[in-house]
Amino acid sequence: MTTANSKPKTIIALGLEGSANKLGVGIVKHVYPAGIPTDTELQPEMIELANVRDTYNPPAGEGFLPRDVAAHHRATIIELLNQALADAKITHQELDCICYTKGPGMGAPLQAVALVARTLSQLWDLPLVGVNHCVGHIEMGRAITGADNPIVLYVSGGNTQVIAYSQQTYRIFGETLDIAIGNCLDRFARVLKLPNDPSPGYNIEQYAKRGSKYIELPYTVKGMDVSFSGILSFIEQLAKTKADQYTPEDLCYSLQETMFAMLVEITERAMAHIGSTEVLVVGGVGCNVRLQEMMGQMAIERNGKVFATDMRYCIDNGIMIAQAGALAFARGFTTPVHDSWITQRFRTDQVHVEWRT
């Protein structure tokens, strides 16, 4: 291993996340005791300094509109920023870079947070680092769990992907062909008029725990890809037209069991393809205990192991953006202000993962 400079090196990164209804500000410190290596994978000591979050919750039975989420982020972000700096016990002069979510996500919220990142960069004379939201989830999951080279199941309100790493790219083996699994859960929660606090998916999970009667639903796996729109249409009709035959608890139970089985199938196929014994579950839906149980049972049968994080890290947060951004920054990557735009479509496999070998 060679280093550009053998002196100890420290990077402190601020991360701003606001791609959906969660607004997060995080600060992470990376320590390289022997300097930053130039020819090996970056594996710094990671120290969490701050990880604060605020959520926009519309009334029960309603979804959230991008303009309302953006207004929430604009009204809340300065307070969260000050809280993060206070929690970290540092001033902005000690930061090395400002990392923000470049995409994917909802346009208006992304723009609101990118504007703040751009402004802070110029006020504080610090470099910007645009971060892929999905890669942020993956890198935070790897750092927290210690997973080596897992198959990644990324499941959230806007994304459903099975991912494997190869040649400095997180390659997508399979994904949803229509809506994300989290979006499917959220929309069904609105049909049942479940609260949005703490999240629609969490409330469906609690209902499902009380369900016991399995109702057969469409099971749609196409090769390595999945489809959830047909399941949603079918179960919405059951809830609206046969409420006397099926309880909300049994509907939630059946929806979870069917969709999670689909995810287990394509994840196991990806594990077999690359010979992996590890699964890392990331994203907001990854908090679901039943999904972790089903994935864990499959992994045990393959003499493997499942890695997952708790709600501090699986739900959108600022420190995951700081984590991925700090790694990219250590390899010399920055985003010029004139390129600090956002994009609602930014695929995981479009990122050059230069910090891995």
mmCIF file of C-alpha atoms in Angstrom:
data_model
loop_
_atom_site.group_PDB
_atom_site.id
_atom_site.type_symbol
_atom_site.label_atom_id
_atom_site.label_comp_id
_atom_site.label_asym_id
_atom_site.label_seq_id
_atom_site.Cartn_x
_atom_site.Cartn_y
_atom_site.Cartn_z
ATOM 1 C CA MET A 1 0.000 0.000 0.000
ATOM 2 C CA THR A 2 1.249 3.462 -0.900
ATOM 3 C CA THR A 3 -0.026 6.809 0.357
ATOM 4 C CA ALA A 4 0.082 10.257 -1.125
ATOM 5 C CA ASN A 5 1.286 11.479 2.281
ATOM 6 C CA SER A 6 2.099 9.216 5.212
ATOM 7 C CA LYS A 7 1.020 11.834 7.748
ATOM 8 C CA PRO A 8 -2.317 11.198 9.485
ATOM 9 C CA LYS A 9 -5.248 12.694 7.611
ATOM 10 C CA THR A 10 -8.697 13.662 8.867
ATOM 11 C CA ILE A 11 -11.757 14.606 6.799
ATOM 12 C CA ILE A 12 -14.859 16.114 8.402
ATOM 13 C CA ALA A 13 -17.857 16.207 6.059
ATOM 14 C CA LEU A 14 -21.279 17.779 6.374
ATOM 15 C CA GLY A 15 -24.110 15.884 4.669
ATOM 16 C CA LEU A 16 -27.483 17.339 3.612
ATOM 17 C CA GLU A 17 -30.272 14.956 2.583
ATOM 18 C CA GLY A 18 -33.733 16.012 1.416
ATOM 19 C CA SER A 19 -34.750 13.875 -1.556
ATOM 20 C CA ALA A 20 -38.214 13.106 -0.125
ATOM 21 C CA ASN A 21 -40.147 13.941 3.044
ATOM 22 C CA LYS A 22 -37.205 13.309 5.404
ATOM 23 C CA LEU A 23 -34.776 16.191 5.919
ATOM 24 C CA GLY A 24 -31.463 15.100 7.401
ATOM 25 C CA VAL A 25 -28.230 16.801 8.403
ATOM 26 C CA GLY A 26 -25.252 14.672 9.363
ATOM 27 C CA ILE A 27 -21.589 15.180 10.144
ATOM 28 C CA VAL A 28 -18.999 12.427 9.865
ATOM 29 C CA LYS A 29 -15.287 12.326 10.639
ATOM 30 C CA HIS A 30 -12.959 10.030 8.690
ATOM 31 C CA VAL A 31 -9.530 9.319 10.162
ATOM 32 C CA TYR A 32 -6.650 7.905 8.111
ATOM 33 C CA PRO A 33 -3.856 7.206 10.662
ATOM 34 C CA ALA A 34 -1.226 6.602 7.960
ATOM 35 C CA GLY A 35 -2.576 9.017 5.377
ATOM 36 C CA ILE A 36 -4.924 8.363 2.470
ATOM 37 C CA PRO A 37 -3.807 5.287 0.464
ATOM 38 C CA THR A 38 -3.576 5.714 -3.287
ATOM 39 C CA ASP A 39 -3.737 2.105 -4.470
ATOM 40 C CA THR A 40 -6.102 0.320 -2.072
ATOM 41 C CA GLU A 41 -9.710 0.589 -0.990
ATOM 42 C CA LEU A 42 -10.421 3.413 1.436
ATOM 43 C CA GLN A 43 -11.264 2.088 4.894
ATOM 44 C CA PRO A 44 -11.072 5.043 7.256
ATOM 45 C CA GLU A 45 -12.042 5.004 10.890
ATOM 46 C CA MET A 46 -15.546 6.463 10.812
ATOM 47 C CA ILE A 47 -16.691 8.644 13.711
ATOM 48 C CA GLU A 48 -20.298 9.807 13.778
ATOM 49 C CA LEU A 49 -20.452 13.380 15.030
ATOM 50 C CA ALA A 50 -24.084 14.262 14.327
ATOM 51 C CA ASN A 51 -27.175 12.757 12.703
ATOM 52 C CA VAL A 52 -30.369 14.813 13.038
ATOM 53 C CA ARG A 53 -33.582 14.526 11.058
ATOM 54 C CA ASP A 54 -37.042 16.045 10.689
ATOM 55 C CA THR A 55 -39.996 14.561 8.782
ATOM 56 C CA TYR A 56 -42.825 16.196 6.897
ATOM 57 C CA ASN A 57 -46.029 14.255 7.669
ATOM 58 C CA PRO A 58 -49.283 15.065 5.827
ATOM 59 C CA PRO A 59 -52.661 14.092 7.339
ATOM 60 C CA ALA A 60 -53.704 10.427 7.399
ATOM 61 C CA GLY A 61 -54.955 9.181 4.066
ATOM 62 C CA GLU A 62 -53.006 11.791 2.106
ATOM 63 C CA GLY A 63 -49.685 11.681 0.273
ATOM 64 C CA PHE A 64 -47.152 14.493 0.229
ATOM 65 C CA LEU A 65 -46.817 17.018 -2.576
ATOM 66 C CA PRO A 66 -43.310 18.073 -3.677
ATOM 67 C CA ARG A 67 -44.025 21.784 -3.115
ATOM 68 C CA ASP A 68 -45.182 21.157 0.465
ATOM 69 C CA VAL A 69 -42.138 19.004 1.213
ATOM 70 C CA ALA A 70 -39.817 21.661 -0.239
ATOM 71 C CA ALA A 71 -41.487 24.329 1.932
ATOM 72 C CA HIS A 72 -40.918 22.123 4.989
ATOM 73 C CA HIS A 73 -37.249 21.678 4.117
ATOM 74 C CA ARG A 74 -36.714 25.414 3.581
ATOM 75 C CA ALA A 75 -38.361 26.234 6.916
ATOM 76 C CA THR A 76 -36.479 23.582 8.897
ATOM 77 C CA ILE A 77 -32.975 23.179 7.482
ATOM 78 C CA ILE A 78 -31.209 26.072 9.275
ATOM 79 C CA GLU A 79 -32.460 24.849 12.648
ATOM 80 C CA LEU A 80 -31.276 21.307 11.866
ATOM 81 C CA LEU A 81 -27.922 22.593 10.621
ATOM 82 C CA ASN A 82 -27.319 24.503 13.851
ATOM 83 C CA GLN A 83 -28.385 21.478 15.885
ATOM 84 C CA ALA A 84 -25.963 19.205 13.980
ATOM 85 C CA LEU A 85 -23.037 21.582 14.516
ATOM 86 C CA ALA A 86 -23.923 21.805 18.211
ATOM 87 C CA ASP A 87 -24.166 18.010 18.534
ATOM 88 C CA ALA A 88 -20.811 17.617 16.781
ATOM 89 C CA LYS A 89 -19.258 20.306 19.006
ATOM 90 C CA ILE A 90 -17.539 21.906 16.029
ATOM 91 C CA THR A 91 -17.791 25.117 14.026
ATOM 92 C CA HIS A 92 -18.085 25.392 10.254
ATOM 93 C CA GLN A 93 -14.371 26.323 10.105
ATOM 94 C CA GLU A 94 -13.518 22.704 10.978
ATOM 95 C CA LEU A 95 -15.446 21.238 8.035
ATOM 96 C CA ASP A 96 -13.578 20.038 4.946
ATOM 97 C CA CYS A 97 -16.492 19.705 2.505
ATOM 98 C CA ILE A 98 -20.256 20.038 2.108
ATOM 99 C CA CYS A 99 -22.025 17.002 0.655
ATOM 100 C CA TYR A 100 -25.573 17.102 -0.686
ATOM 101 C CA THR A 101 -27.980 14.735 -2.399
ATOM 102 C CA LYS A 102 -27.756 15.302 -6.139
ATOM 103 C CA GLY A 103 -30.438 12.707 -6.866
ATOM 104 C CA PRO A 104 -32.502 10.658 -7.356
ATOM 105 C CA GLY A 105 -35.575 12.011 -5.631
ATOM 106 C CA MET A 106 -38.371 14.552 -5.805
ATOM 107 C CA GLY A 107 -37.408 17.643 -7.762
ATOM 108 C CA ALA A 108 -38.592 20.488 -5.517
ATOM 109 C CA PRO A 109 -37.174 19.082 -2.234
ATOM 110 C CA LEU A 110 -33.862 18.249 -3.932
ATOM 111 C CA GLN A 111 -33.638 21.809 -5.276
ATOM 112 C CA ALA A 112 -34.373 23.342 -1.876
ATOM 113 C CA VAL A 113 -31.547 21.427 -0.188
ATOM 114 C CA ALA A 114 -29.085 21.871 -3.072
ATOM 115 C CA LEU A 115 -29.632 25.626 -2.866
ATOM 116 C CA VAL A 116 -28.670 25.593 0.814
ATOM 117 C CA ALA A 117 -25.591 23.459 0.101
ATOM 118 C CA ARG A 118 -24.533 25.803 -2.705
ATOM 119 C CA THR A 119 -24.999 28.862 -0.493
ATOM 120 C CA LEU A 120 -23.043 27.377 2.422
ATOM 121 C CA SER A 121 -20.247 26.358 0.051
ATOM 122 C CA GLN A 122 -19.815 29.946 -1.065
ATOM 123 C CA LEU A 123 -20.339 31.519 2.366
ATOM 124 C CA TRP A 124 -17.880 29.204 4.082
ATOM 125 C CA ASP A 125 -15.510 28.758 1.108
ATOM 126 C CA LEU A 126 -15.791 24.961 1.182
ATOM 127 C CA PRO A 127 -15.912 22.498 -1.743
ATOM 128 C CA LEU A 128 -19.192 20.867 -2.719
ATOM 129 C CA VAL A 129 -19.640 17.122 -3.236
ATOM 130 C CA GLY A 130 -22.775 15.910 -5.039
ATOM 131 C CA VAL A 131 -23.799 12.439 -3.824
ATOM 132 C CA ASN A 132 -26.006 9.729 -5.296
ATOM 133 C CA HIS A 133 -28.724 8.990 -2.738
ATOM 134 C CA CYS A 134 -28.631 5.232 -3.367
ATOM 135 C CA VAL A 135 -24.845 5.031 -3.012
ATOM 136 C CA GLY A 136 -25.186 6.927 0.259
ATOM 137 C CA HIS A 137 -27.450 4.181 1.606
ATOM 138 C CA ILE A 138 -25.018 1.486 0.500
ATOM 139 C CA GLU A 139 -21.895 3.105 1.948
ATOM 140 C CA MET A 140 -23.598 3.839 5.261
ATOM 141 C CA GLY A 141 -24.831 0.253 5.440
ATOM 142 C CA ARG A 142 -21.348 -1.095 4.747
ATOM 143 C CA ALA A 143 -19.784 1.177 7.360
ATOM 144 C CA ILE A 144 -22.296 0.378 10.113
ATOM 145 C CA THR A 145 -22.627 -3.386 9.591
ATOM 146 C CA GLY A 146 -19.120 -4.304 8.447
ATOM 147 C CA ALA A 147 -20.469 -6.245 5.456
ATOM 148 C CA ASP A 148 -17.568 -7.071 3.138
ATOM 149 C CA ASN A 149 -18.864 -7.536 -0.398
ATOM 150 C CA PRO A 150 -22.589 -8.282 -0.115
ATOM 151 C CA ILE A 151 -25.484 -8.430 -2.496
ATOM 152 C CA VAL A 152 -27.351 -5.228 -1.685
ATOM 153 C CA LEU A 153 -31.141 -5.134 -1.523
ATOM 154 C CA TYR A 154 -32.105 -1.472 -1.713
ATOM 155 C CA VAL A 155 -35.778 -0.967 -0.843
ATOM 156 C CA SER A 156 -37.359 2.423 -0.225
ATOM 157 C CA GLY A 157 -40.228 4.696 -1.190
ATOM 158 C CA GLY A 158 -38.652 5.540 -4.527
ATOM 159 C CA ASN A 159 -36.342 2.618 -5.314
ATOM 160 C CA THR A 160 -36.276 -1.176 -5.431
ATOM 161 C CA GLN A 161 -32.988 -2.633 -6.654
ATOM 162 C CA VAL A 162 -30.784 -5.707 -6.228
ATOM 163 C CA ILE A 163 -27.184 -4.559 -6.529
ATOM 164 C CA ALA A 164 -23.706 -6.098 -6.614
ATOM 165 C CA TYR A 165 -20.332 -4.346 -6.713
ATOM 166 C CA SER A 166 -17.876 -4.919 -9.575
ATOM 167 C CA GLN A 167 -15.043 -2.842 -11.056
ATOM 168 C CA GLN A 168 -15.790 0.415 -9.241
ATOM 169 C CA THR A 169 -19.496 0.318 -10.066
ATOM 170 C CA TYR A 170 -22.560 -0.739 -8.088
ATOM 171 C CA ARG A 171 -24.230 -2.817 -10.773
ATOM 172 C CA ILE A 172 -27.993 -3.351 -10.806
ATOM 173 C CA PHE A 173 -28.947 -7.017 -11.192
ATOM 174 C CA GLY A 174 -32.674 -6.490 -10.872
ATOM 175 C CA GLU A 175 -35.168 -3.742 -10.106
ATOM 176 C CA THR A 176 -38.810 -2.774 -10.135
ATOM 177 C CA LEU A 177 -40.391 -2.343 -13.544
ATOM 178 C CA ASP A 178 -42.928 0.190 -12.277
ATOM 179 C CA ILE A 179 -43.397 1.503 -8.741
ATOM 180 C CA ALA A 180 -41.065 1.016 -5.786
ATOM 181 C CA ILE A 181 -42.055 -1.273 -2.930
ATOM 182 C CA GLY A 182 -42.190 1.630 -0.477
ATOM 183 C CA ASN A 183 -44.481 3.551 -2.797
ATOM 184 C CA CYS A 184 -46.776 0.522 -2.998
ATOM 185 C CA LEU A 185 -46.946 0.290 0.805
ATOM 186 C CA ASP A 186 -47.522 4.032 1.167
ATOM 187 C CA ARG A 187 -50.346 4.064 -1.344
ATOM 188 C CA PHE A 188 -52.103 1.112 0.254
ATOM 189 C CA ALA A 189 -51.757 2.780 3.655
ATOM 190 C CA ARG A 190 -53.648 5.757 2.207
ATOM 191 C CA VAL A 191 -56.440 3.412 1.077
ATOM 192 C CA LEU A 192 -56.735 2.160 4.678
ATOM 193 C CA LYS A 193 -56.451 5.742 6.037
ATOM 194 C CA LEU A 194 -53.444 4.788 8.164
ATOM 195 C CA PRO A 195 -51.441 7.614 9.772
ATOM 196 C CA ASN A 196 -48.278 8.936 8.100
ATOM 197 C CA ASP A 197 -46.538 9.172 11.477
ATOM 198 C CA PRO A 198 -43.963 7.729 11.916
ATOM 199 C CA SER A 199 -44.389 6.344 8.388
ATOM 200 C CA PRO A 200 -47.104 4.550 6.383
ATOM 201 C CA GLY A 201 -44.903 1.475 5.912
ATOM 202 C CA TYR A 202 -44.278 1.177 9.647
ATOM 203 C CA ASN A 203 -47.999 1.296 10.358
ATOM 204 C CA ILE A 204 -48.693 -1.370 7.734
ATOM 205 C CA GLU A 205 -46.030 -3.520 9.415
ATOM 206 C CA GLN A 206 -47.858 -3.214 12.761
ATOM 207 C CA TYR A 207 -51.187 -4.195 11.145
ATOM 208 C CA ALA A 208 -49.496 -7.150 9.407
ATOM 209 C CA LYS A 209 -48.243 -8.483 12.748
ATOM 210 C CA ARG A 210 -51.869 -8.920 13.781
ATOM 211 C CA GLY A 211 -52.887 -10.629 10.538
ATOM 212 C CA SER A 212 -53.055 -14.418 10.181
ATOM 213 C CA LYS A 213 -55.103 -15.235 7.084
ATOM 214 C CA TYR A 214 -53.076 -15.257 3.876
ATOM 215 C CA ILE A 215 -54.921 -13.920 0.832
ATOM 216 C CA GLU A 216 -53.500 -14.929 -2.534
ATOM 217 C CA LEU A 217 -52.273 -11.898 -4.473
ATOM 218 C CA PRO A 218 -50.562 -11.498 -7.867
ATOM 219 C CA TYR A 219 -46.911 -12.599 -7.685
ATOM 220 C CA THR A 220 -44.976 -10.844 -10.423
ATOM 221 C CA VAL A 221 -41.318 -11.728 -10.916
ATOM 222 C CA LYS A 222 -39.913 -11.357 -14.427
ATOM 223 C CA GLY A 223 -36.385 -12.714 -14.553
ATOM 224 C CA MET A 224 -34.471 -10.549 -12.085
ATOM 225 C CA ASP A 225 -37.094 -7.797 -12.070
ATOM 226 C CA VAL A 226 -40.305 -7.320 -10.099
ATOM 227 C CA SER A 227 -43.577 -5.464 -10.592
ATOM 228 C CA PHE A 228 -45.777 -4.066 -7.825
ATOM 229 C CA SER A 229 -48.432 -2.008 -9.641
ATOM 230 C CA GLY A 230 -50.680 -4.994 -10.349
ATOM 231 C CA ILE A 231 -50.530 -6.168 -6.745
ATOM 232 C CA LEU A 232 -51.488 -2.690 -5.592
ATOM 233 C CA SER A 233 -54.454 -2.443 -7.974
ATOM 234 C CA PHE A 234 -55.685 -5.900 -6.944
ATOM 235 C CA ILE A 235 -55.449 -5.352 -3.185
ATOM 236 C CA GLU A 236 -56.977 -1.863 -3.442
ATOM 237 C CA GLN A 237 -60.049 -3.447 -5.049
ATOM 238 C CA LEU A 238 -60.267 -6.043 -2.289
ATOM 239 C CA ALA A 239 -60.086 -3.339 0.381
ATOM 240 C CA LYS A 240 -62.764 -1.234 -1.289
ATOM 241 C CA THR A 241 -65.221 -3.901 -2.458
ATOM 242 C CA LYS A 242 -64.749 -6.833 -0.042
ATOM 243 C CA ALA A 243 -64.081 -5.126 3.263
ATOM 244 C CA ASP A 244 -66.643 -7.455 4.878
ATOM 245 C CA GLN A 245 -64.582 -10.509 3.887
ATOM 246 C CA TYR A 246 -61.025 -9.369 4.552
ATOM 247 C CA THR A 247 -59.721 -7.455 7.558
ATOM 248 C CA PRO A 248 -57.146 -4.665 7.125
ATOM 249 C CA GLU A 249 -54.744 -6.752 9.222
ATOM 250 C CA ASP A 250 -55.000 -9.760 6.885
ATOM 251 C CA LEU A 251 -54.634 -7.541 3.818
ATOM 252 C CA CYS A 252 -51.462 -5.949 5.199
ATOM 253 C CA TYR A 253 -50.103 -9.356 6.201
ATOM 254 C CA SER A 254 -50.743 -10.802 2.746
ATOM 255 C CA LEU A 255 -49.279 -7.788 0.955
ATOM 256 C CA GLN A 256 -46.066 -7.979 2.944
ATOM 257 C CA GLU A 257 -45.686 -11.738 2.595
ATOM 258 C CA THR A 258 -46.170 -11.638 -1.179
ATOM 259 C CA MET A 259 -43.912 -8.711 -1.971
ATOM 260 C CA PHE A 260 -41.160 -9.778 0.409
ATOM 261 C CA ALA A 261 -41.157 -13.289 -1.080
ATOM 262 C CA MET A 262 -40.581 -11.724 -4.495
ATOM 263 C CA LEU A 263 -37.606 -9.773 -3.139
ATOM 264 C CA VAL A 264 -36.152 -12.860 -1.460
ATOM 265 C CA GLU A 265 -36.367 -14.770 -4.747
ATOM 266 C CA ILE A 266 -34.447 -12.275 -6.857
ATOM 267 C CA THR A 267 -31.911 -11.594 -4.085
ATOM 268 C CA GLU A 268 -31.148 -15.306 -3.723
ATOM 269 C CA ARG A 269 -30.717 -15.587 -7.483
ATOM 270 C CA ALA A 270 -28.191 -12.739 -7.433
ATOM 271 C CA MET A 271 -26.306 -14.388 -4.554
ATOM 272 C CA ALA A 272 -26.069 -17.618 -6.519
ATOM 273 C CA HIS A 273 -24.847 -15.781 -9.605
ATOM 274 C CA ILE A 274 -21.873 -14.072 -7.961
ATOM 275 C CA GLY A 275 -21.243 -16.661 -5.232
ATOM 276 C CA SER A 276 -21.925 -14.265 -2.350
ATOM 277 C CA THR A 277 -22.932 -15.356 1.158
ATOM 278 C CA GLU A 278 -23.865 -11.877 2.387
ATOM 279 C CA VAL A 279 -26.973 -9.725 1.948
ATOM 280 C CA LEU A 280 -27.070 -6.086 2.978
ATOM 281 C CA VAL A 281 -30.575 -4.615 3.253
ATOM 282 C CA VAL A 282 -30.705 -0.816 3.006
ATOM 283 C CA GLY A 283 -33.386 1.847 2.512
ATOM 284 C CA GLY A 284 -36.436 2.746 4.565
ATOM 285 C CA VAL A 285 -38.318 -0.514 3.913
ATOM 286 C CA GLY A 286 -35.206 -2.340 5.124
ATOM 287 C CA CYS A 287 -36.283 -1.486 8.684
ATOM 288 C CA ASN A 288 -39.164 -3.959 8.344
ATOM 289 C CA VAL A 289 -38.525 -6.815 10.767
ATOM 290 C CA ARG A 290 -40.509 -9.340 8.711
ATOM 291 C CA LEU A 291 -38.438 -8.594 5.602
ATOM 292 C CA GLN A 292 -35.271 -9.102 7.631
ATOM 293 C CA GLU A 293 -36.641 -12.401 8.985
ATOM 294 C CA MET A 294 -37.532 -13.765 5.538
ATOM 295 C CA MET A 295 -34.218 -12.672 4.062
ATOM 296 C CA GLY A 296 -32.406 -14.144 7.065
ATOM 297 C CA GLN A 297 -34.086 -17.536 6.638
ATOM 298 C CA MET A 298 -33.016 -17.647 2.992
ATOM 299 C CA ALA A 299 -29.454 -16.669 3.915
ATOM 300 C CA ILE A 300 -29.229 -19.351 6.613
ATOM 301 C CA GLU A 301 -30.246 -21.998 4.080
ATOM 302 C CA ARG A 302 -27.343 -20.796 1.896
ATOM 303 C CA ASN A 303 -24.928 -20.692 4.879
ATOM 304 C CA GLY A 304 -24.954 -16.936 4.593
ATOM 305 C CA LYS A 305 -25.762 -13.880 6.677
ATOM 306 C CA VAL A 306 -28.014 -10.826 6.477
ATOM 307 C CA PHE A 307 -26.825 -7.371 7.483
ATOM 308 C CA ALA A 308 -29.272 -4.584 8.255
ATOM 309 C CA THR A 309 -29.332 -1.274 10.096
ATOM 310 C CA ASP A 310 -31.833 0.296 12.479
ATOM 311 C CA MET A 311 -34.066 3.296 11.865
ATOM 312 C CA ARG A 312 -31.233 5.783 12.498
ATOM 313 C CA TYR A 313 -29.561 4.725 9.262
ATOM 314 C CA CYS A 314 -32.005 2.804 7.048
ATOM 315 C CA ILE A 315 -34.409 5.745 6.862
ATOM 316 C CA ASP A 316 -33.106 8.683 4.796
ATOM 317 C CA ASN A 317 -30.536 10.644 6.806
ATOM 318 C CA GLY A 318 -27.812 13.214 6.378
ATOM 319 C CA ILE A 319 -24.903 11.198 7.697
ATOM 320 C CA MET A 320 -25.147 8.670 4.839
ATOM 321 C CA ILE A 321 -24.637 11.553 2.400
ATOM 322 C CA ALA A 322 -21.672 12.754 4.440
ATOM 323 C CA GLN A 323 -20.263 9.198 4.501
ATOM 324 C CA ALA A 324 -20.355 8.641 0.738
ATOM 325 C CA GLY A 325 -19.321 12.226 0.035
ATOM 326 C CA ALA A 326 -16.300 12.046 2.343
ATOM 327 C CA LEU A 327 -15.077 8.899 0.572
ATOM 328 C CA ALA A 328 -15.410 10.557 -2.836
ATOM 329 C CA PHE A 329 -13.752 13.738 -1.521
ATOM 330 C CA ALA A 330 -10.780 11.697 -0.263
ATOM 331 C CA ARG A 331 -10.235 10.589 -3.856
ATOM 332 C CA GLY A 332 -10.239 14.202 -5.039
ATOM 333 C CA PHE A 333 -13.841 14.407 -6.283
ATOM 334 C CA THR A 334 -15.672 17.735 -5.941
ATOM 335 C CA THR A 335 -18.671 19.328 -7.651
ATOM 336 C CA PRO A 336 -18.114 22.811 -9.090
ATOM 337 C CA VAL A 337 -20.856 25.288 -8.191
ATOM 338 C CA HIS A 338 -21.892 25.627 -11.841
ATOM 339 C CA ASP A 339 -22.456 21.841 -11.935
ATOM 340 C CA SER A 340 -24.312 21.646 -8.619
ATOM 341 C CA TRP A 341 -27.673 20.966 -10.227
ATOM 342 C CA ILE A 342 -29.947 18.134 -9.156
ATOM 343 C CA THR A 343 -31.508 15.294 -11.113
ATOM 344 C CA GLN A 344 -34.593 13.270 -10.280
ATOM 345 C CA ARG A 345 -33.166 10.294 -12.166
ATOM 346 C CA PHE A 346 -29.651 9.346 -11.089
ATOM 347 C CA ARG A 347 -29.084 5.614 -11.321
ATOM 348 C CA THR A 348 -26.893 3.737 -8.876
ATOM 349 C CA ASP A 349 -24.795 2.310 -11.715
ATOM 350 C CA GLN A 350 -23.946 5.778 -13.057
ATOM 351 C CA VAL A 351 -21.548 6.482 -10.178
ATOM 352 C CA HIS A 352 -17.799 5.863 -10.463
ATOM 353 C CA VAL A 353 -17.003 4.295 -7.066
ATOM 354 C CA GLU A 354 -13.384 5.374 -7.105
ATOM 355 C CA TRP A 355 -12.825 4.759 -3.390
ATOM 356 C CA ARG A 356 -13.160 0.980 -3.875
ATOM 357 C CA THR A 357 -10.892 -1.357 -5.805
#
